[in-house]
mmCIF file of C-alpha atoms in Angstrom:
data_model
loop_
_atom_site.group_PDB
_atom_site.id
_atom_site.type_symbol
_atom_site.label_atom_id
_atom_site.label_comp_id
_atom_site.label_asym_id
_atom_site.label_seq_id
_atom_site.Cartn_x
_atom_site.Cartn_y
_atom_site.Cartn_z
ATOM 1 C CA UNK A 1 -14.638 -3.101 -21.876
ATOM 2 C CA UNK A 2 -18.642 -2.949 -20.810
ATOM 3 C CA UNK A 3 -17.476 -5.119 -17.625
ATOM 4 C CA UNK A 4 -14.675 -2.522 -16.869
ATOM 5 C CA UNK A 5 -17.038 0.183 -17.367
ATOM 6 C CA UNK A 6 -19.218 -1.437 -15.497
ATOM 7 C CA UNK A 7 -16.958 -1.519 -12.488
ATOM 8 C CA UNK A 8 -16.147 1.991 -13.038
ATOM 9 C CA UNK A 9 -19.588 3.137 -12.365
ATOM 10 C CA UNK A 10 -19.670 0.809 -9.331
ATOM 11 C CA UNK A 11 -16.539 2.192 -8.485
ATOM 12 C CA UNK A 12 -17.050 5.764 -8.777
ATOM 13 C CA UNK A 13 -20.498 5.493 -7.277
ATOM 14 C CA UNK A 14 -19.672 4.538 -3.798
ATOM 15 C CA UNK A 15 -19.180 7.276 -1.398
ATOM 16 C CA UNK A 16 -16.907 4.876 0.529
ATOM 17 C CA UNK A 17 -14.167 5.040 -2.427
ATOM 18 C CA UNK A 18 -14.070 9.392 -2.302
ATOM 19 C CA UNK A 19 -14.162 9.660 1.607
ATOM 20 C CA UNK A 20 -11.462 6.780 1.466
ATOM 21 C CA UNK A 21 -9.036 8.633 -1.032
ATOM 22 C CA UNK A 22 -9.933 11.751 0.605
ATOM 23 C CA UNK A 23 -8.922 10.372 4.185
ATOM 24 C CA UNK A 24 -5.978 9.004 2.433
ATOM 25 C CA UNK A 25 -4.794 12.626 1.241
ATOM 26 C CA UNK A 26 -5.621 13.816 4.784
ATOM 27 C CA UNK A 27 -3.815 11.767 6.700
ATOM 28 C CA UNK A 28 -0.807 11.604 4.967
ATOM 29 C CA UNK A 29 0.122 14.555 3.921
ATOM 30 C CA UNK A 30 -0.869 15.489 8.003
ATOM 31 C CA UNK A 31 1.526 12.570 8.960
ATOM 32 C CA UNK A 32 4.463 14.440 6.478
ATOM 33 C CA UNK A 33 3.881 17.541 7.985
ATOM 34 C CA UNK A 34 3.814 16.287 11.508
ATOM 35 C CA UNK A 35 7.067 13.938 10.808
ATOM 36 C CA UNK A 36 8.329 17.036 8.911
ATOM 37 C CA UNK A 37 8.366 19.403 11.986
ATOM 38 C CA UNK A 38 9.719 17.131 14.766
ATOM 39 C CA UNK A 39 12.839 16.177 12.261
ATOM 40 C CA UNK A 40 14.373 19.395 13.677
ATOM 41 C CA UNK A 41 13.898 17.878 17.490
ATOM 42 C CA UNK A 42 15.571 14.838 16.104
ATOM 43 C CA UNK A 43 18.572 15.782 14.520
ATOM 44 C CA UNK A 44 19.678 17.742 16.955
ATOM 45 C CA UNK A 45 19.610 14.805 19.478
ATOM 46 C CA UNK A 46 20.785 12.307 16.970
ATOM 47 C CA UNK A 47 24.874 10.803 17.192
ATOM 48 C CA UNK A 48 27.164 10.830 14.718
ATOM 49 C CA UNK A 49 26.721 8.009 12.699
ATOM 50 C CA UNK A 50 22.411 8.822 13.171
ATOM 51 C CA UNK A 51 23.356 11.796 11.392
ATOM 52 C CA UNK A 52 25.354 9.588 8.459
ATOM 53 C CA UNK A 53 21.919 7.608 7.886
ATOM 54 C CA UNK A 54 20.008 10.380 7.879
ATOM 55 C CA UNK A 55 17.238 9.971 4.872
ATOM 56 C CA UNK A 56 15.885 13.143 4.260
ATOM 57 C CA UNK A 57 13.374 11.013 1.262
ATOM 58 C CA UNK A 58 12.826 8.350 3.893
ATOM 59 C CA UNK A 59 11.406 10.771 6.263
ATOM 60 C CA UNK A 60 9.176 12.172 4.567
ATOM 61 C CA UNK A 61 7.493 9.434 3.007
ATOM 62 C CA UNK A 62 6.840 7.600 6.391
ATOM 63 C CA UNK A 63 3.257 8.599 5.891
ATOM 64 C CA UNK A 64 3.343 5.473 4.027
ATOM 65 C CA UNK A 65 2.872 3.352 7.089
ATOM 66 C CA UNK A 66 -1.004 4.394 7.780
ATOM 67 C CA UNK A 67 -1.305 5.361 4.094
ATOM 68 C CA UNK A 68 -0.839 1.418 3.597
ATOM 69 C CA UNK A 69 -3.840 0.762 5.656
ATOM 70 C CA UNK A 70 -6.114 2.971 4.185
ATOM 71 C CA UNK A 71 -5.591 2.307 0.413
ATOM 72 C CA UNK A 72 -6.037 -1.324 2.079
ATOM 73 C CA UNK A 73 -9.137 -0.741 3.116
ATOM 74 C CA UNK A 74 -10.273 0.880 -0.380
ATOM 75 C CA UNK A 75 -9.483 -2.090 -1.864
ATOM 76 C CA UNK A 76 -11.476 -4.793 0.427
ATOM 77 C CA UNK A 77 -14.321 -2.195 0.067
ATOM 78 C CA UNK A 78 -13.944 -2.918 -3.926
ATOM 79 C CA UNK A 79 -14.952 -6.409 -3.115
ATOM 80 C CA UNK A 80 -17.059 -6.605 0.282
ATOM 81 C CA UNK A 81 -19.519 -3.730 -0.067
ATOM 82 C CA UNK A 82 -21.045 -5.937 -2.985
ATOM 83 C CA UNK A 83 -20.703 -9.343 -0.503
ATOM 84 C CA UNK A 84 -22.325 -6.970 2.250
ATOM 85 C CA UNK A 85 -25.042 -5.990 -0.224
ATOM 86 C CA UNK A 86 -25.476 -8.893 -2.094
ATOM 87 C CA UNK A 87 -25.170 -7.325 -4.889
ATOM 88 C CA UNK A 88 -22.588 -9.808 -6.073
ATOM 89 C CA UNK A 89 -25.218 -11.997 -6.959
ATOM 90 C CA UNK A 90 -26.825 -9.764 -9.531
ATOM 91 C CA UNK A 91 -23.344 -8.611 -10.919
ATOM 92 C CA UNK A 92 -22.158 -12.285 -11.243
ATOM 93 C CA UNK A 93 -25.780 -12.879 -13.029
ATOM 94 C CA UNK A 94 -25.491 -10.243 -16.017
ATOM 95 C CA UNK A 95 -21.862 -11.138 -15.986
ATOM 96 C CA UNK A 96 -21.395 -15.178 -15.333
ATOM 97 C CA UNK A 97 -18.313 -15.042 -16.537
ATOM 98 C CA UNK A 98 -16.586 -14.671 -12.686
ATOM 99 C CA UNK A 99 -12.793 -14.001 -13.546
ATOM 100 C CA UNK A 100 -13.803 -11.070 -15.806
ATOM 101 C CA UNK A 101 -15.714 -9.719 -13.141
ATOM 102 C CA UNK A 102 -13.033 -10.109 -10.758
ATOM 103 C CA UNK A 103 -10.109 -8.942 -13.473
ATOM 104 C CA UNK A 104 -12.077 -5.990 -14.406
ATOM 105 C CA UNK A 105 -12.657 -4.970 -10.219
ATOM 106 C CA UNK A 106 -8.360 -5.780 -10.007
ATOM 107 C CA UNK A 107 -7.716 -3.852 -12.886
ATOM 108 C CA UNK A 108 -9.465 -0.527 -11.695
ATOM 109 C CA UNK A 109 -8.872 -0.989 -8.084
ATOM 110 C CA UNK A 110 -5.048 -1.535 -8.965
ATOM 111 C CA UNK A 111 -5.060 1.647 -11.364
ATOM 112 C CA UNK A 112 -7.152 4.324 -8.648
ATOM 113 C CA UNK A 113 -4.591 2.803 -5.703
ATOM 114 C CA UNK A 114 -1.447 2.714 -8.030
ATOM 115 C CA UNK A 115 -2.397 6.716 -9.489
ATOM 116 C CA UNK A 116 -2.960 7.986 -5.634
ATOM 117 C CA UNK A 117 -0.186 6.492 -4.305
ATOM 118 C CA UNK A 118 2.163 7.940 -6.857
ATOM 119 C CA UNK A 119 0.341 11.180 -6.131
ATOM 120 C CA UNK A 120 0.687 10.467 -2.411
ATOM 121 C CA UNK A 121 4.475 9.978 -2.158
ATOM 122 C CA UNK A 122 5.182 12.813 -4.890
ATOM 123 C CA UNK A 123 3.332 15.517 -2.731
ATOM 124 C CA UNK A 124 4.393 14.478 0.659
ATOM 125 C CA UNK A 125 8.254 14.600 -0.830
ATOM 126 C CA UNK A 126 7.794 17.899 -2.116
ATOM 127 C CA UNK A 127 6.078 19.148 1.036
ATOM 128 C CA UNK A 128 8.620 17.663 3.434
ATOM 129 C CA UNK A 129 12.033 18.640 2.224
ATOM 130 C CA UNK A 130 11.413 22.153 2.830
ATOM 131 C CA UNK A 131 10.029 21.667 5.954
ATOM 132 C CA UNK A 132 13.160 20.288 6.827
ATOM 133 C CA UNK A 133 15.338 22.866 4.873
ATOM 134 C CA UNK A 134 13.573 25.488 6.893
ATOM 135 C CA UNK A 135 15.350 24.081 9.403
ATOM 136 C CA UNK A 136 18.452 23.826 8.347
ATOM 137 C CA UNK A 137 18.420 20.089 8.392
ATOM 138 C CA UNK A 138 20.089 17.986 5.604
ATOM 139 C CA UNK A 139 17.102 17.745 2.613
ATOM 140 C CA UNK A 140 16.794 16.189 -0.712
ATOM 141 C CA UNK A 141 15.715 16.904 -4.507
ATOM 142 C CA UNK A 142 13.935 14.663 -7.080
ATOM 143 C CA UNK A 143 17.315 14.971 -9.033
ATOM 144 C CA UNK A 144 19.514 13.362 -6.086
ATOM 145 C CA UNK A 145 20.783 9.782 -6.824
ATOM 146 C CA UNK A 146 18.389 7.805 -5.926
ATOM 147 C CA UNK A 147 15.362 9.701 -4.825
ATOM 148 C CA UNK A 148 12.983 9.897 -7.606
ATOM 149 C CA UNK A 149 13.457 5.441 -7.575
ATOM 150 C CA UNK A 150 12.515 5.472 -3.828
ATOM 151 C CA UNK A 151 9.086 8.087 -4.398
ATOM 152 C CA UNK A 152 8.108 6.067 -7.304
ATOM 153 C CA UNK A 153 8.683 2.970 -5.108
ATOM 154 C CA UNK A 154 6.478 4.158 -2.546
ATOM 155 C CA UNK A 155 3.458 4.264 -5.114
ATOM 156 C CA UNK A 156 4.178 0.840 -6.291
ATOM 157 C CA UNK A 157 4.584 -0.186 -2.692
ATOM 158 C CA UNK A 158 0.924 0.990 -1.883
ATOM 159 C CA UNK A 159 -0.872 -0.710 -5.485
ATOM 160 C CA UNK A 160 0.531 -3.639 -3.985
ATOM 161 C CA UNK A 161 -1.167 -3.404 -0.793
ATOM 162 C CA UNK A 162 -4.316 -2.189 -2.302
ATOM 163 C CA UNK A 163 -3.712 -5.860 -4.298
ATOM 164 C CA UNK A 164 -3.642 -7.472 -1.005
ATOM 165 C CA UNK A 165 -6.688 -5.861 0.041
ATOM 166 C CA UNK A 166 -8.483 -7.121 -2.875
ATOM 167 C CA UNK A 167 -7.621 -10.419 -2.204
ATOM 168 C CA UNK A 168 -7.792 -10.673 1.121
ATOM 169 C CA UNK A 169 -11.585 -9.109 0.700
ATOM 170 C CA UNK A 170 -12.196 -11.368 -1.868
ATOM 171 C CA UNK A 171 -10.892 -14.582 0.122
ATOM 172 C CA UNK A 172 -13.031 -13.854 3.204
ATOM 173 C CA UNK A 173 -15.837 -11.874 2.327
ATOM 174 C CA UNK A 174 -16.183 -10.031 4.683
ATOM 175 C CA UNK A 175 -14.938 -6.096 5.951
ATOM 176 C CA UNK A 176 -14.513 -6.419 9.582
ATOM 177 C CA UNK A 177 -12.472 -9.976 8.676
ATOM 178 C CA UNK A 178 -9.923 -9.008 5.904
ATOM 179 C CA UNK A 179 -9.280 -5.948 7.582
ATOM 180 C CA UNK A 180 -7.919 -7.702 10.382
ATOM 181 C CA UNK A 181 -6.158 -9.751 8.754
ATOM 182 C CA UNK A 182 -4.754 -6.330 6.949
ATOM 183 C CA UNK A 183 -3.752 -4.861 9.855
ATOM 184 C CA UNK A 184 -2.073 -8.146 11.368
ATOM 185 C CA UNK A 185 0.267 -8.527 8.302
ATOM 186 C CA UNK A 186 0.951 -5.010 7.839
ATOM 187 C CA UNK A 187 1.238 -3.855 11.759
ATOM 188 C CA UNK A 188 1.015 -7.096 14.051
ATOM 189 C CA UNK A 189 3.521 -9.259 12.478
ATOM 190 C CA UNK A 190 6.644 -6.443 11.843
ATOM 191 C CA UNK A 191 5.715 -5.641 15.360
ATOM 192 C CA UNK A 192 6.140 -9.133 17.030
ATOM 193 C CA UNK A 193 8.853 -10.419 14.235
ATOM 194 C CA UNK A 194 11.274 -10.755 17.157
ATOM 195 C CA UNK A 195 9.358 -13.759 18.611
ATOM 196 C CA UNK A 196 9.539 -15.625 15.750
ATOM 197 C CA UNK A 197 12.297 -18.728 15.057
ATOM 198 C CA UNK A 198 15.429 -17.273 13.326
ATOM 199 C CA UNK A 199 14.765 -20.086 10.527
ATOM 200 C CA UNK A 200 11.713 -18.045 9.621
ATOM 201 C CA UNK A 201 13.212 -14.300 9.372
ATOM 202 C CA UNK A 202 13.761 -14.682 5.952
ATOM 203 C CA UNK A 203 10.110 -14.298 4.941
ATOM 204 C CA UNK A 204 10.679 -10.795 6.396
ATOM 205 C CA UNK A 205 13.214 -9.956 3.847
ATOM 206 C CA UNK A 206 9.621 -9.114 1.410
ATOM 207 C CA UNK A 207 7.029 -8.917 4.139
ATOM 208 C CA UNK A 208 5.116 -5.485 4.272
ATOM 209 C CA UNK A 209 6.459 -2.834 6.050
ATOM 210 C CA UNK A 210 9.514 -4.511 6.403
ATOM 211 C CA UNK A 211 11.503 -5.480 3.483
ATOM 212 C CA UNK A 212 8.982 -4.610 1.208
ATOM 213 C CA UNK A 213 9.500 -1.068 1.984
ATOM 214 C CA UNK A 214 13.422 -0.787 1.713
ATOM 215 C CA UNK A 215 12.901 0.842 -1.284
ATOM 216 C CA UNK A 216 12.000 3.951 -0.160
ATOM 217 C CA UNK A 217 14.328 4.604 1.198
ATOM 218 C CA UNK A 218 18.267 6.482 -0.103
ATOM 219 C CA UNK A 219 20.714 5.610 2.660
ATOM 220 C CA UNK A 220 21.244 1.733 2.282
ATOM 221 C CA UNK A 221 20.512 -0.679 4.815
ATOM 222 C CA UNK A 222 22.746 -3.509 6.041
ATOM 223 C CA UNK A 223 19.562 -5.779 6.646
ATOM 224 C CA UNK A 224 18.187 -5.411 2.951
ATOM 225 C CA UNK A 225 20.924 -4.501 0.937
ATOM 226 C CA UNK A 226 18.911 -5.610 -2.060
ATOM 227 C CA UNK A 227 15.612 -2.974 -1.543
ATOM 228 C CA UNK A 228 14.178 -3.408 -5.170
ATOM 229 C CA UNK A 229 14.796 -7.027 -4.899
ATOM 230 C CA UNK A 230 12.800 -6.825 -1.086
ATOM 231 C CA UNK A 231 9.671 -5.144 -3.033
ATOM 232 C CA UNK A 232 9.922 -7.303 -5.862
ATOM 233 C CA UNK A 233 9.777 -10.436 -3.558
ATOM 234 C CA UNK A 234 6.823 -8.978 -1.659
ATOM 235 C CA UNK A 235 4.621 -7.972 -4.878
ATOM 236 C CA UNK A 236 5.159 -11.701 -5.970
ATOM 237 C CA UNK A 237 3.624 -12.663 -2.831
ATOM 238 C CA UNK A 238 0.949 -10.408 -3.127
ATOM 239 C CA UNK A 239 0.246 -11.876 -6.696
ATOM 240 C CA UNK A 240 0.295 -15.128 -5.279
ATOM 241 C CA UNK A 241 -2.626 -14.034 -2.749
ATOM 242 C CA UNK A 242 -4.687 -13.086 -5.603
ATOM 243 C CA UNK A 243 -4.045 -16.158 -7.281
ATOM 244 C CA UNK A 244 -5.945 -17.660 -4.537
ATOM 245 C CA UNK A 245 -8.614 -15.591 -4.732
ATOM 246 C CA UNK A 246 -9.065 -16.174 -8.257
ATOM 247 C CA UNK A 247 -9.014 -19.571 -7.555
ATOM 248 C CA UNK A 248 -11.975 -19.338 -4.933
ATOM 249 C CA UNK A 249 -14.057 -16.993 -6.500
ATOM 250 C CA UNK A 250 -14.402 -18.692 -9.980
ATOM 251 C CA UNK A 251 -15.445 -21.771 -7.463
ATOM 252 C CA UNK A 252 -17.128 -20.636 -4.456
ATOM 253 C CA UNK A 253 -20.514 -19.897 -4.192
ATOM 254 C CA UNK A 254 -21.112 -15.955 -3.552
ATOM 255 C CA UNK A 255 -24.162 -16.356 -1.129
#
């Protein structure tokens, strides 16, 4: 408990982690009003059977895709501001005990990324639907089959990419390098996924912002018609990226 509070002071402390959550607020809920507006544009260009998949919940939590990147980045900050510092040094001297340190950071990180993301999706659903019932375009309620899964699964989606962050800033140390590599599995890869060999689509099936995010969605889809299953793959992933960095922080040196 003195090692998660701690963290929590660390945590709290850093301007980084409030001008992160409040870009994160900013941005999406300016991303849900934007995607909100220009539904009205769509729908009345969309076909037939565009108008039978029409997600009402699905649209407005697309915010999710930048939202992704920025609870990413508050979770390598968790880790590489103290790298950056080296003040991971002194923390790792009061408390040698490395996997505490590192399950205490996890714990809170995870918690702050899982409560904002829930926070997130809810607000931007109940802000978008009636945008879109202003205009007269087909909306949805929490109480609609399905929808209150999908929001929830949009929170859960993002604490799992805040996990990745963690890891990934843990692994390499370093901002400017696990942000890349953030934005090349969340972004790059989905983008290019046509180029690679068929044998390896099936990773796709839980990659982020891919299969990982079926879940949010109502209307099912013919290429993941298994979306919990698609998020549940992809968090196991994630897990097994922190197992890693467990692995290398209890045995790396931190300087």
């Amino acid at each position: 408990m003195r090692t998660l509070h701690a963290e929590w002071i660390k945590l709290r402390s850093l301007r980084s982690t409030w001008l992160t959550l409040a870009c994160l607020f900013v941005v999406g809920l300016g991303l849900t009003v934007l995607a909100s507006n220009a539904a009205g544009a769509l729908w009345a260009q969309a076909t037939d059977a565009e108008r039978q998949a029409w997600d009402p919940t699905e649209r407005s939590l697309t915010s999710y895709i930048v939202a992704q990147l920025i609870i990413g980045v508050l979770g390598v900050l968790v880790v590489t501001s103290e790298f950056a510092t080296g003040l991971m040094s002194t923390t790792l001297t009061a408390t040698p005990r490395r996997t505490r340190v590192l399950a205490a950071k996890v714990t809170l990180a995870v918690a702050v990324a899982l409560v904002a993301g829930e926070v997130l999706m809810f607000t931007a659903f109940l802000t978008g639907q009636p945008l879109m019932a202003r205009q007269d375009l087909p909306s949805a309620s929490l109480g609609d089959p399905g929808v209150l899964p999908a929001v929830f699964a949009g929170g859960l989606y993002l604490a799992a990419i805040g996990l990745l962050g963690i890891s990934l800033g843990v692994l390499l140390r370093a901002t400017a390098g696990a942000l890349t590599t953030l934005v090349g599995i969340v972004f790059l890869v989905p983008g290019v996924g046509g180029v690679f060999p068929a044998w390896m689509h099936g990773i796709f099936d839980y990659w982020p912002t891919l299969g990982g995010s079926a879940a949010l969605a109502t209307v099912p889809d013919p290429d993941f018609p298994h979306p919990w299953l698609n998020l549940g793959g992809m968090c196991l992933a994630v897990l097994g990226v922190l197992v890693a960095a467990f692995v290398v922080f209890r045995k790396r040196d931190v300087v």
